[in-house]
PDB file of C-alpha atoms and ligand atoms in Angstrom:
ATOM      1  CA  MET A 167      38.008 -13.760 -17.273  1.00  0.00           C
ATOM      2  CA  HIS A 168      37.614 -15.102 -20.752  1.00  0.00           C
ATOM      3  CA  ASN A 169      39.711 -16.583 -23.561  1.00  0.00           C
ATOM      4  CA  VAL A 170      41.629 -18.622 -21.013  1.00  0.00           C
ATOM      5  CA  GLN A 171      41.982 -22.390 -20.988  1.00  0.00           C
ATOM      6  CA  LEU A 172      43.051 -24.044 -17.760  1.00  0.00           C
ATOM      7  CA  ILE A 173      44.827 -27.318 -18.502  1.00  0.00           C
ATOM      8  CA  ASP A 174      43.562 -29.592 -15.800  1.00  0.00           C
ATOM      9  CA  HIS A 175      45.656 -32.698 -16.469  1.00  0.00           C
ATOM     10  CA  PRO A 176      46.832 -35.011 -13.628  1.00  0.00           C
ATOM     11  CA  LEU A 177      50.383 -35.163 -15.039  1.00  0.00           C
ATOM     12  CA  ALA A 178      50.518 -31.365 -15.238  1.00  0.00           C
ATOM     13  CA  LYS A 179      49.253 -31.065 -11.668  1.00  0.00           C
ATOM     14  CA  HIS A 180      51.899 -33.505 -10.478  1.00  0.00           C
ATOM     15  CA  SER A 181      54.765 -31.693 -12.212  1.00  0.00           C
ATOM     16  CA  LEU A 182      53.458 -28.256 -11.241  1.00  0.00           C
ATOM     17  CA  THR A 183      53.443 -29.280  -7.574  1.00  0.00           C
ATOM     18  CA  ILE A 184      57.121 -30.213  -7.890  1.00  0.00           C
ATOM     19  CA  LEU A 185      57.803 -26.807  -9.487  1.00  0.00           C
ATOM     20  CA  ARG A 186      56.006 -25.016  -6.656  1.00  0.00           C
ATOM     21  CA  ASP A 187      57.904 -26.874  -3.926  1.00  0.00           C
ATOM     22  CA  LYS A 188      60.730 -24.643  -2.691  1.00  0.00           C
ATOM     23  CA  GLN A 189      62.834 -27.742  -1.895  1.00  0.00           C
ATOM     24  CA  THR A 190      63.021 -28.738  -5.598  1.00  0.00           C
ATOM     25  CA  ASP A 191      66.544 -28.567  -7.019  1.00  0.00           C
ATOM     26  CA  THR A 192      67.468 -27.008 -10.372  1.00  0.00           C
ATOM     27  CA  GLU A 193      67.760 -30.283 -12.282  1.00  0.00           C
ATOM     28  CA  THR A 194      64.348 -31.513 -11.154  1.00  0.00           C
ATOM     29  CA  PHE A 195      62.851 -28.057 -11.765  1.00  0.00           C
ATOM     30  CA  ARG A 196      64.065 -28.145 -15.370  1.00  0.00           C
ATOM     31  CA  ARG A 197      62.750 -31.656 -15.968  1.00  0.00           C
ATOM     32  CA  HIS A 198      59.252 -30.860 -14.707  1.00  0.00           C
ATOM     33  CA  THR A 199      59.174 -27.531 -16.550  1.00  0.00           C
ATOM     34  CA  ALA A 200      59.652 -29.506 -19.769  1.00  0.00           C
ATOM     35  CA  ILE A 201      56.831 -31.915 -18.881  1.00  0.00           C
ATOM     36  CA  VAL A 202      54.312 -29.207 -17.970  1.00  0.00           C
ATOM     37  CA  SER A 203      55.275 -27.164 -21.029  1.00  0.00           C
ATOM     38  CA  GLN A 204      54.681 -30.079 -23.362  1.00  0.00           C
ATOM     39  CA  ILE A 205      51.243 -30.742 -21.881  1.00  0.00           C
ATOM     40  CA  ILE A 206      50.312 -27.058 -22.322  1.00  0.00           C
ATOM     41  CA  ILE A 207      51.631 -26.979 -25.885  1.00  0.00           C
ATOM     42  CA  MET A 208      49.747 -30.177 -26.712  1.00  0.00           C
ATOM     43  CA  GLU A 209      46.534 -28.495 -25.608  1.00  0.00           C
ATOM     44  CA  ALA A 210      47.273 -25.287 -27.523  1.00  0.00           C
ATOM     45  CA  GLY A 211      48.155 -27.490 -30.499  1.00  0.00           C
ATOM     46  CA  ARG A 212      44.633 -28.847 -30.790  1.00  0.00           C
ATOM     47  CA  ASN A 213      43.941 -25.954 -33.149  1.00  0.00           C
ATOM     48  CA  PHE A 214      47.070 -26.393 -35.280  1.00  0.00           C
ATOM     49  CA  LYS A 215      46.149 -27.086 -38.881  1.00  0.00           C
ATOM     50  CA  ILE A 216      47.024 -30.453 -40.393  1.00  0.00           C
ATOM     51  CA  LYS A 217      46.965 -31.741 -43.932  1.00  0.00           C
ATOM     52  CA  LYS A 218      46.782 -35.266 -45.315  1.00  0.00           C
ATOM     53  CA  ARG A 219      50.014 -37.012 -46.265  1.00  0.00           C
ATOM     54  CA  HIS A 220      50.212 -40.393 -47.932  1.00  0.00           C
ATOM     55  CA  ILE A 221      53.025 -42.642 -46.697  1.00  0.00           C
ATOM     56  CA  GLU A 222      54.151 -46.234 -47.053  1.00  0.00           C
ATOM     57  CA  THR A 223      54.516 -48.224 -43.843  1.00  0.00           C
ATOM     58  CA  PRO A 224      56.691 -51.357 -44.031  1.00  0.00           C
ATOM     59  CA  VAL A 225      53.390 -53.237 -44.523  1.00  0.00           C
ATOM     60  CA  ALA A 226      51.107 -51.098 -46.719  1.00  0.00           C
ATOM     61  CA  GLY A 227      50.217 -47.652 -47.980  1.00  0.00           C
ATOM     62  CA  ALA A 228      48.547 -45.493 -45.336  1.00  0.00           C
ATOM     63  CA  GLN A 229      46.859 -42.152 -45.015  1.00  0.00           C
ATOM     64  CA  GLY A 230      48.789 -39.970 -42.562  1.00  0.00           C
ATOM     65  CA  PHE A 231      48.871 -36.312 -41.570  1.00  0.00           C
ATOM     66  CA  GLU A 232      51.340 -33.515 -41.151  1.00  0.00           C
ATOM     67  CA  ILE A 233      51.161 -30.186 -39.415  1.00  0.00           C
ATOM     68  CA  TYR A 234      51.280 -27.094 -41.607  1.00  0.00           C
ATOM     69  CA  ARG A 235      54.504 -25.183 -41.057  1.00  0.00           C
ATOM     70  CA  SER A 236      52.628 -22.076 -40.052  1.00  0.00           C
ATOM     71  CA  MET A 237      53.714 -21.376 -36.489  1.00  0.00           C
ATOM     72  CA  VAL A 238      56.216 -19.060 -34.839  1.00  0.00           C
ATOM     73  CA  PHE A 239      57.430 -19.445 -31.258  1.00  0.00           C
ATOM     74  CA  VAL A 240      58.226 -16.317 -29.265  1.00  0.00           C
ATOM     75  CA  PRO A 241      59.825 -17.010 -25.884  1.00  0.00           C
ATOM     76  CA  VAL A 242      59.972 -14.000 -23.574  1.00  0.00           C
ATOM     77  CA  LEU A 243      63.584 -13.868 -22.363  1.00  0.00           C
ATOM     78  CA  ARG A 244      64.809 -15.086 -20.176  1.00  0.00           C
ATOM     79  CA  ALA A 245      62.364 -17.496 -18.491  1.00  0.00           C
ATOM     80  CA  GLY A 246      60.495 -18.234 -21.743  1.00  0.00           C
ATOM     81  CA  ILE A 247      63.557 -20.129 -23.013  1.00  0.00           C
ATOM     82  CA  SER A 248      62.538 -22.917 -20.630  1.00  0.00           C
ATOM     83  CA  MET A 249      59.400 -23.542 -22.718  1.00  0.00           C
ATOM     84  CA  LEU A 250      61.134 -23.200 -26.085  1.00  0.00           C
ATOM     85  CA  VAL A 251      63.035 -26.481 -25.875  1.00  0.00           C
ATOM     86  CA  PRO A 252      59.898 -28.575 -25.207  1.00  0.00           C
ATOM     87  CA  ALA A 253      57.999 -26.680 -27.937  1.00  0.00           C
ATOM     88  CA  ARG A 254      60.826 -27.188 -30.420  1.00  0.00           C
ATOM     89  CA  ASP A 255      60.833 -30.925 -29.679  1.00  0.00           C
ATOM     90  CA  PHE A 256      57.324 -31.120 -31.199  1.00  0.00           C
ATOM     91  CA  LEU A 257      57.918 -28.814 -34.165  1.00  0.00           C
ATOM     92  CA  PRO A 258      61.687 -28.524 -34.736  1.00  0.00           C
ATOM     93  CA  TRP A 259      61.404 -26.475 -37.944  1.00  0.00           C
ATOM     94  CA  THR A 260      59.397 -23.667 -36.353  1.00  0.00           C
ATOM     95  CA  PRO A 261      60.920 -20.162 -36.665  1.00  0.00           C
ATOM     96  CA  VAL A 262      61.654 -18.459 -33.345  1.00  0.00           C
ATOM     97  CA  GLY A 263      61.349 -14.790 -32.466  1.00  0.00           C
ATOM     98  CA  PHE A 264      62.867 -13.342 -29.314  1.00  0.00           C
ATOM     99  CA  ILE A 265      61.991 -10.495 -27.017  1.00  0.00           C
ATOM    100  CA  GLY A 266      63.981  -9.642 -23.917  1.00  0.00           C
ATOM    101  CA  LEU A 267      62.022  -8.044 -21.088  1.00  0.00           C
ATOM    102  CA  GLU A 268      62.995  -7.661 -17.466  1.00  0.00           C
ATOM    103  CA  ARG A 269      60.785  -6.439 -14.659  1.00  0.00           C
ATOM    104  CA  ASP A 270      62.117  -3.654 -12.480  1.00  0.00           C
ATOM    105  CA  GLU A 271      62.328  -5.102  -8.971  1.00  0.00           C
ATOM    106  CA  GLU A 272      60.757  -1.985  -7.407  1.00  0.00           C
ATOM    107  CA  THR A 273      58.017  -1.091  -9.879  1.00  0.00           C
ATOM    108  CA  ALA A 274      57.408  -4.519 -11.517  1.00  0.00           C
ATOM    109  CA  VAL A 275      57.280  -2.678 -14.863  1.00  0.00           C
ATOM    110  CA  ALA A 276      59.172  -4.566 -17.587  1.00  0.00           C
ATOM    111  CA  HIS A 277      61.726  -2.854 -19.810  1.00  0.00           C
ATOM    112  CA  GLU A 278      62.715  -4.190 -23.223  1.00  0.00           C
ATOM    113  CA  TYR A 279      66.381  -4.971 -23.897  1.00  0.00           C
ATOM    114  CA  TYR A 280      66.211  -7.107 -27.058  1.00  0.00           C
ATOM    115  CA  LYS A 281      63.834  -7.913 -29.916  1.00  0.00           C
ATOM    116  CA  LYS A 282      64.137  -9.939 -33.103  1.00  0.00           C
ATOM    117  CA  PHE A 283      61.104 -11.429 -34.853  1.00  0.00           C
ATOM    118  CA  PRO A 284      61.038 -13.545 -38.036  1.00  0.00           C
ATOM    119  CA  ASP A 285      59.503 -12.148 -41.236  1.00  0.00           C
ATOM    120  CA  HIS A 286      55.951 -12.897 -42.399  1.00  0.00           C
ATOM    121  CA  ILE A 287      54.484 -13.336 -38.936  1.00  0.00           C
ATOM    122  CA  GLU A 288      51.243 -11.833 -40.262  1.00  0.00           C
ATOM    123  CA  THR A 289      50.459 -15.185 -41.877  1.00  0.00           C
ATOM    124  CA  LYS A 290      51.480 -17.328 -38.876  1.00  0.00           C
ATOM    125  CA  LEU A 291      50.053 -18.498 -35.607  1.00  0.00           C
ATOM    126  CA  VAL A 292      52.325 -16.972 -32.961  1.00  0.00           C
ATOM    127  CA  LEU A 293      52.759 -18.886 -29.715  1.00  0.00           C
ATOM    128  CA  VAL A 294      54.146 -16.606 -26.983  1.00  0.00           C
ATOM    129  CA  LEU A 295      55.996 -18.614 -24.346  1.00  0.00           C
ATOM    130  CA  ASP A 296      56.370 -17.213 -20.838  1.00  0.00           C
ATOM    131  CA  PRO A 297      56.000 -19.403 -17.757  1.00  0.00           C
ATOM    132  CA  MET A 298      54.728 -16.622 -15.464  1.00  0.00           C
ATOM    133  CA  LEU A 299      51.824 -14.286 -16.248  1.00  0.00           C
ATOM    134  CA  ALA A 300      51.857 -11.998 -13.208  1.00  0.00           C
ATOM    135  CA  THR A 301      50.750  -8.393 -13.869  1.00  0.00           C
ATOM    136  CA  GLY A 302      50.642  -9.359 -17.550  1.00  0.00           C
ATOM    137  CA  GLY A 303      52.901  -6.414 -18.429  1.00  0.00           C
ATOM    138  CA  SER A 304      55.689  -8.452 -20.069  1.00  0.00           C
ATOM    139  CA  VAL A 305      53.384 -10.552 -22.220  1.00  0.00           C
ATOM    140  CA  SER A 306      51.104  -7.638 -23.104  1.00  0.00           C
ATOM    141  CA  ASP A 307      54.109  -5.562 -24.256  1.00  0.00           C
ATOM    142  CA  THR A 308      55.310  -8.569 -26.296  1.00  0.00           C
ATOM    143  CA  ILE A 309      51.929  -8.820 -27.994  1.00  0.00           C
ATOM    144  CA  PHE A 310      51.860  -5.090 -28.798  1.00  0.00           C
ATOM    145  CA  ARG A 311      55.281  -5.497 -30.483  1.00  0.00           C
ATOM    146  CA  LEU A 312      54.084  -8.558 -32.404  1.00  0.00           C
ATOM    147  CA  LYS A 313      50.962  -6.726 -33.571  1.00  0.00           C
ATOM    148  CA  GLU A 314      53.107  -3.770 -34.726  1.00  0.00           C
ATOM    149  CA  LYS A 315      54.904  -6.298 -36.937  1.00  0.00           C
ATOM    150  CA  GLY A 316      51.571  -7.542 -38.275  1.00  0.00           C
ATOM    151  CA  ALA A 317      50.801 -10.641 -36.168  1.00  0.00           C
ATOM    152  CA  LYS A 318      47.097 -11.447 -36.255  1.00  0.00           C
ATOM    153  CA  ARG A 319      46.732 -14.829 -34.542  1.00  0.00           C
ATOM    154  CA  ILE A 320      48.422 -15.057 -31.164  1.00  0.00           C
ATOM    155  CA  TYR A 321      48.273 -17.610 -28.318  1.00  0.00           C
ATOM    156  CA  ILE A 322      49.973 -17.392 -24.946  1.00  0.00           C
ATOM    157  CA  ALA A 323      51.345 -20.500 -23.221  1.00  0.00           C
ATOM    158  CA  CYS A 324      52.166 -20.048 -19.549  1.00  0.00           C
ATOM    159  CA  ILE A 325      52.646 -22.316 -16.566  1.00  0.00           C
ATOM    160  CA  VAL A 326      51.173 -20.123 -13.809  1.00  0.00           C
ATOM    161  CA  ALA A 327      48.830 -17.178 -14.365  1.00  0.00           C
ATOM    162  CA  ALA A 328      47.501 -14.629 -11.880  1.00  0.00           C
ATOM    163  CA  PRO A 329      43.929 -13.348 -12.295  1.00  0.00           C
ATOM    164  CA  GLU A 330      45.371  -9.819 -12.597  1.00  0.00           C
ATOM    165  CA  GLY A 331      47.489 -10.857 -15.604  1.00  0.00           C
ATOM    166  CA  ILE A 332      44.634 -12.663 -17.304  1.00  0.00           C
ATOM    167  CA  LYS A 333      42.355  -9.632 -16.863  1.00  0.00           C
ATOM    168  CA  ARG A 334      44.994  -7.333 -18.335  1.00  0.00           C
ATOM    169  CA  ILE A 335      45.450  -9.540 -21.396  1.00  0.00           C
ATOM    170  CA  ASN A 336      41.665  -9.809 -21.776  1.00  0.00           C
ATOM    171  CA  GLN A 337      41.371  -5.990 -21.719  1.00  0.00           C
ATOM    172  CA  GLU A 338      44.373  -5.102 -23.869  1.00  0.00           C
ATOM    173  CA  HIS A 339      44.226  -8.080 -26.230  1.00  0.00           C
ATOM    174  CA  PRO A 340      40.701  -9.541 -26.281  1.00  0.00           C
ATOM    175  CA  ASP A 341      41.617 -11.512 -29.415  1.00  0.00           C
ATOM    176  CA  VAL A 342      44.404 -13.490 -27.710  1.00  0.00           C
ATOM    177  CA  LYS A 343      43.857 -16.885 -26.111  1.00  0.00           C
ATOM    178  CA  ILE A 344      45.731 -17.963 -22.969  1.00  0.00           C
ATOM    179  CA  TYR A 345      46.670 -21.567 -22.164  1.00  0.00           C
ATOM    180  CA  THR A 346      47.832 -22.146 -18.600  1.00  0.00           C
ATOM    181  CA  SER A 347      48.324 -25.040 -16.192  1.00  0.00           C
ATOM    182  CA  ALA A 348      47.290 -22.937 -13.160  1.00  0.00           C
ATOM    183  CA  ILE A 349      45.290 -19.851 -12.277  1.00  0.00           C
ATOM    184  CA  ASP A 350      46.544 -18.763  -8.873  1.00  0.00           C
ATOM    185  CA  ASP A 351      45.012 -16.613  -6.192  1.00  0.00           C
ATOM    186  CA  HIS A 352      46.484 -13.121  -6.433  1.00  0.00           C
ATOM    187  CA  LEU A 353      49.672 -11.011  -6.619  1.00  0.00           C
ATOM    188  CA  ASN A 354      51.464  -9.937  -3.458  1.00  0.00           C
ATOM    189  CA  GLU A 355      52.761  -6.414  -2.790  1.00  0.00           C
ATOM    190  CA  LYS A 356      55.923  -7.205  -4.797  1.00  0.00           C
ATOM    191  CA  LYS A 357      53.760  -8.423  -7.709  1.00  0.00           C
ATOM    192  CA  TYR A 358      54.770 -12.043  -7.230  1.00  0.00           C
ATOM    193  CA  ILE A 359      52.141 -14.668  -7.879  1.00  0.00           C
ATOM    194  CA  VAL A 360      50.628 -16.222  -4.721  1.00  0.00           C
ATOM    195  CA  PRO A 361      51.114 -19.098  -4.086  1.00  0.00           C
ATOM    196  CA  GLY A 362      53.089 -19.211  -7.352  1.00  0.00           C
ATOM    197  CA  LEU A 363      56.522 -20.765  -7.417  1.00  0.00           C
ATOM    198  CA  GLY A 364      58.811 -17.799  -6.736  1.00  0.00           C
ATOM    199  CA  ASP A 365      61.136 -16.313  -9.324  1.00  0.00           C
ATOM    200  CA  PHE A 366      60.916 -18.721 -12.236  1.00  0.00           C
ATOM    201  CA  GLY A 367      64.023 -17.494 -14.075  1.00  0.00           C
ATOM    202  CA  ASP A 368      66.197 -17.730 -10.972  1.00  0.00           C
ATOM    203  CA  ARG A 369      64.963 -21.221 -10.140  1.00  0.00           C
ATOM    204  CA  TYR A 370      65.261 -22.521 -13.724  1.00  0.00           C
ATOM    205  CA  PHE A 371      68.677 -21.009 -14.437  1.00  0.00           C
ATOM    206  CA  GLY A 372      70.044 -21.560 -10.931  1.00  0.00           C
ATOM    207  CA  THR A 373      70.875 -17.881 -10.342  1.00  0.00           C
TER     208      THR A 373
HETATM  209  C1  PRP B 107      59.360 -12.825 -15.121  1.00  0.00           C
HETATM  210  C2  PRP B 107      58.604 -13.854 -15.945  1.00  0.00           C
HETATM  211  C3  PRP B 107      57.774 -13.017 -16.842  1.00  0.00           C
HETATM  212  C4  PRP B 107      57.491 -11.792 -16.005  1.00  0.00           C
HETATM  213  C5  PRP B 107      56.083 -11.863 -15.502  1.00  0.00           C
HETATM  214  O1  PRP B 107      60.447 -12.364 -15.835  1.00  0.00           O
HETATM  215  O2  PRP B 107      59.436 -14.739 -16.625  1.00  0.00           O
HETATM  216  O3  PRP B 107      58.424 -12.654 -18.048  1.00  0.00           O
HETATM  217  O4  PRP B 107      58.394 -11.827 -14.889  1.00  0.00           O
HETATM  218  O5  PRP B 107      55.736 -10.729 -14.840  1.00  0.00           O
HETATM  219  P1  PRP B 107      54.651  -9.689 -15.375  1.00  0.00           P
HETATM  220  O6  PRP B 107      53.494 -10.491 -15.876  1.00  0.00           O
HETATM  221  O7  PRP B 107      54.314  -8.878 -14.146  1.00  0.00           O
HETATM  222  O8  PRP B 107      55.291  -8.855 -16.440  1.00  0.00           O
HETATM  223  P2  PRP B 107      61.551 -11.378 -15.204  1.00  0.00           P
HETATM  224  O9  PRP B 107      61.222  -9.963 -15.518  1.00  0.00           O
HETATM  225  O10 PRP B 107      61.754 -11.709 -13.760  1.00  0.00           O
HETATM  226  O11 PRP B 107      62.841 -11.721 -16.053  1.00  0.00           O
HETATM  227  P3  PRP B 107      63.588 -13.106 -16.305  1.00  0.00           P
HETATM  228  O12 PRP B 107      62.730 -13.916 -17.235  1.00  0.00           O
HETATM  229  O13 PRP B 107      64.842 -12.652 -16.944  1.00  0.00           O
HETATM  230  O14 PRP B 107      63.799 -13.800 -14.989  1.00  0.00           O
HETATM  231  N1  URA B 108      57.898 -13.477 -12.255  1.00  0.00           N
HETATM  232  C1  URA B 108      58.218 -14.626 -11.615  1.00  0.00           C
HETATM  233  O1  URA B 108      59.203 -15.302 -11.958  1.00  0.00           O
HETATM  234  N2  URA B 108      57.432 -15.015 -10.598  1.00  0.00           N
HETATM  235  C2  URA B 108      56.355 -14.315 -10.191  1.00  0.00           C
HETATM  236  O2  URA B 108      55.657 -14.733  -9.248  1.00  0.00           O
HETATM  237  C3  URA B 108      56.046 -13.118 -10.877  1.00  0.00           C
HETATM  238  C4  URA B 108      56.839 -12.727 -11.914  1.00  0.00           C
END
């Protein structure tokens, strides 16, 4: 496994444990998803470009900084929406592209039902948001679509990754970096992450 950064932060571990717990209710699940997502995005954001910006504080002139507006967020519908709100809180002006993919319950192969990306993504850093990287099929397909549209710099932010998914991304997209708050043990026969947290979309949306 390479090009993967495990975010080993005590606050992330705490919130992730609450997400994993099957007793956690929807409201609490949503709150801790936002916390973990922000920690992951903060880590991915270490490489965001900043420029100097002079400002006046109430006391004196000061040298400040601002982030270049050069990102695009791409949540993978539906579960990726859960990470969009925390990402948008940091960078509210960021354009958002959408791709809708749903895994077949028998084959675990994702089919695409929606896609809309902003223009000029070839000049942007694209942050793909999907909480679960299981087989890696959904995120890998998303990246192929983004590359068809010209994207050159792509990061993945996920909450739980399986080794199988990381290996697939490494093989199919060796140029793409993965940020995750957990690398779990394996996939079960239904291609769910073990120990994982179950079906993320169902738990987050209360379905
Ligand atoms: C889940 C999850 C990922 C995908 C991961 O979505 O949110 O997108 O599975 O699995 P993979 O790595 O094997 O492709 P799902 O298809 O259940 O749809 P949902 O987001 O609408 O719940
Ligand atoms: N999608 C989920 O929501 N959970 C898994 O464990 C695998 C795919």
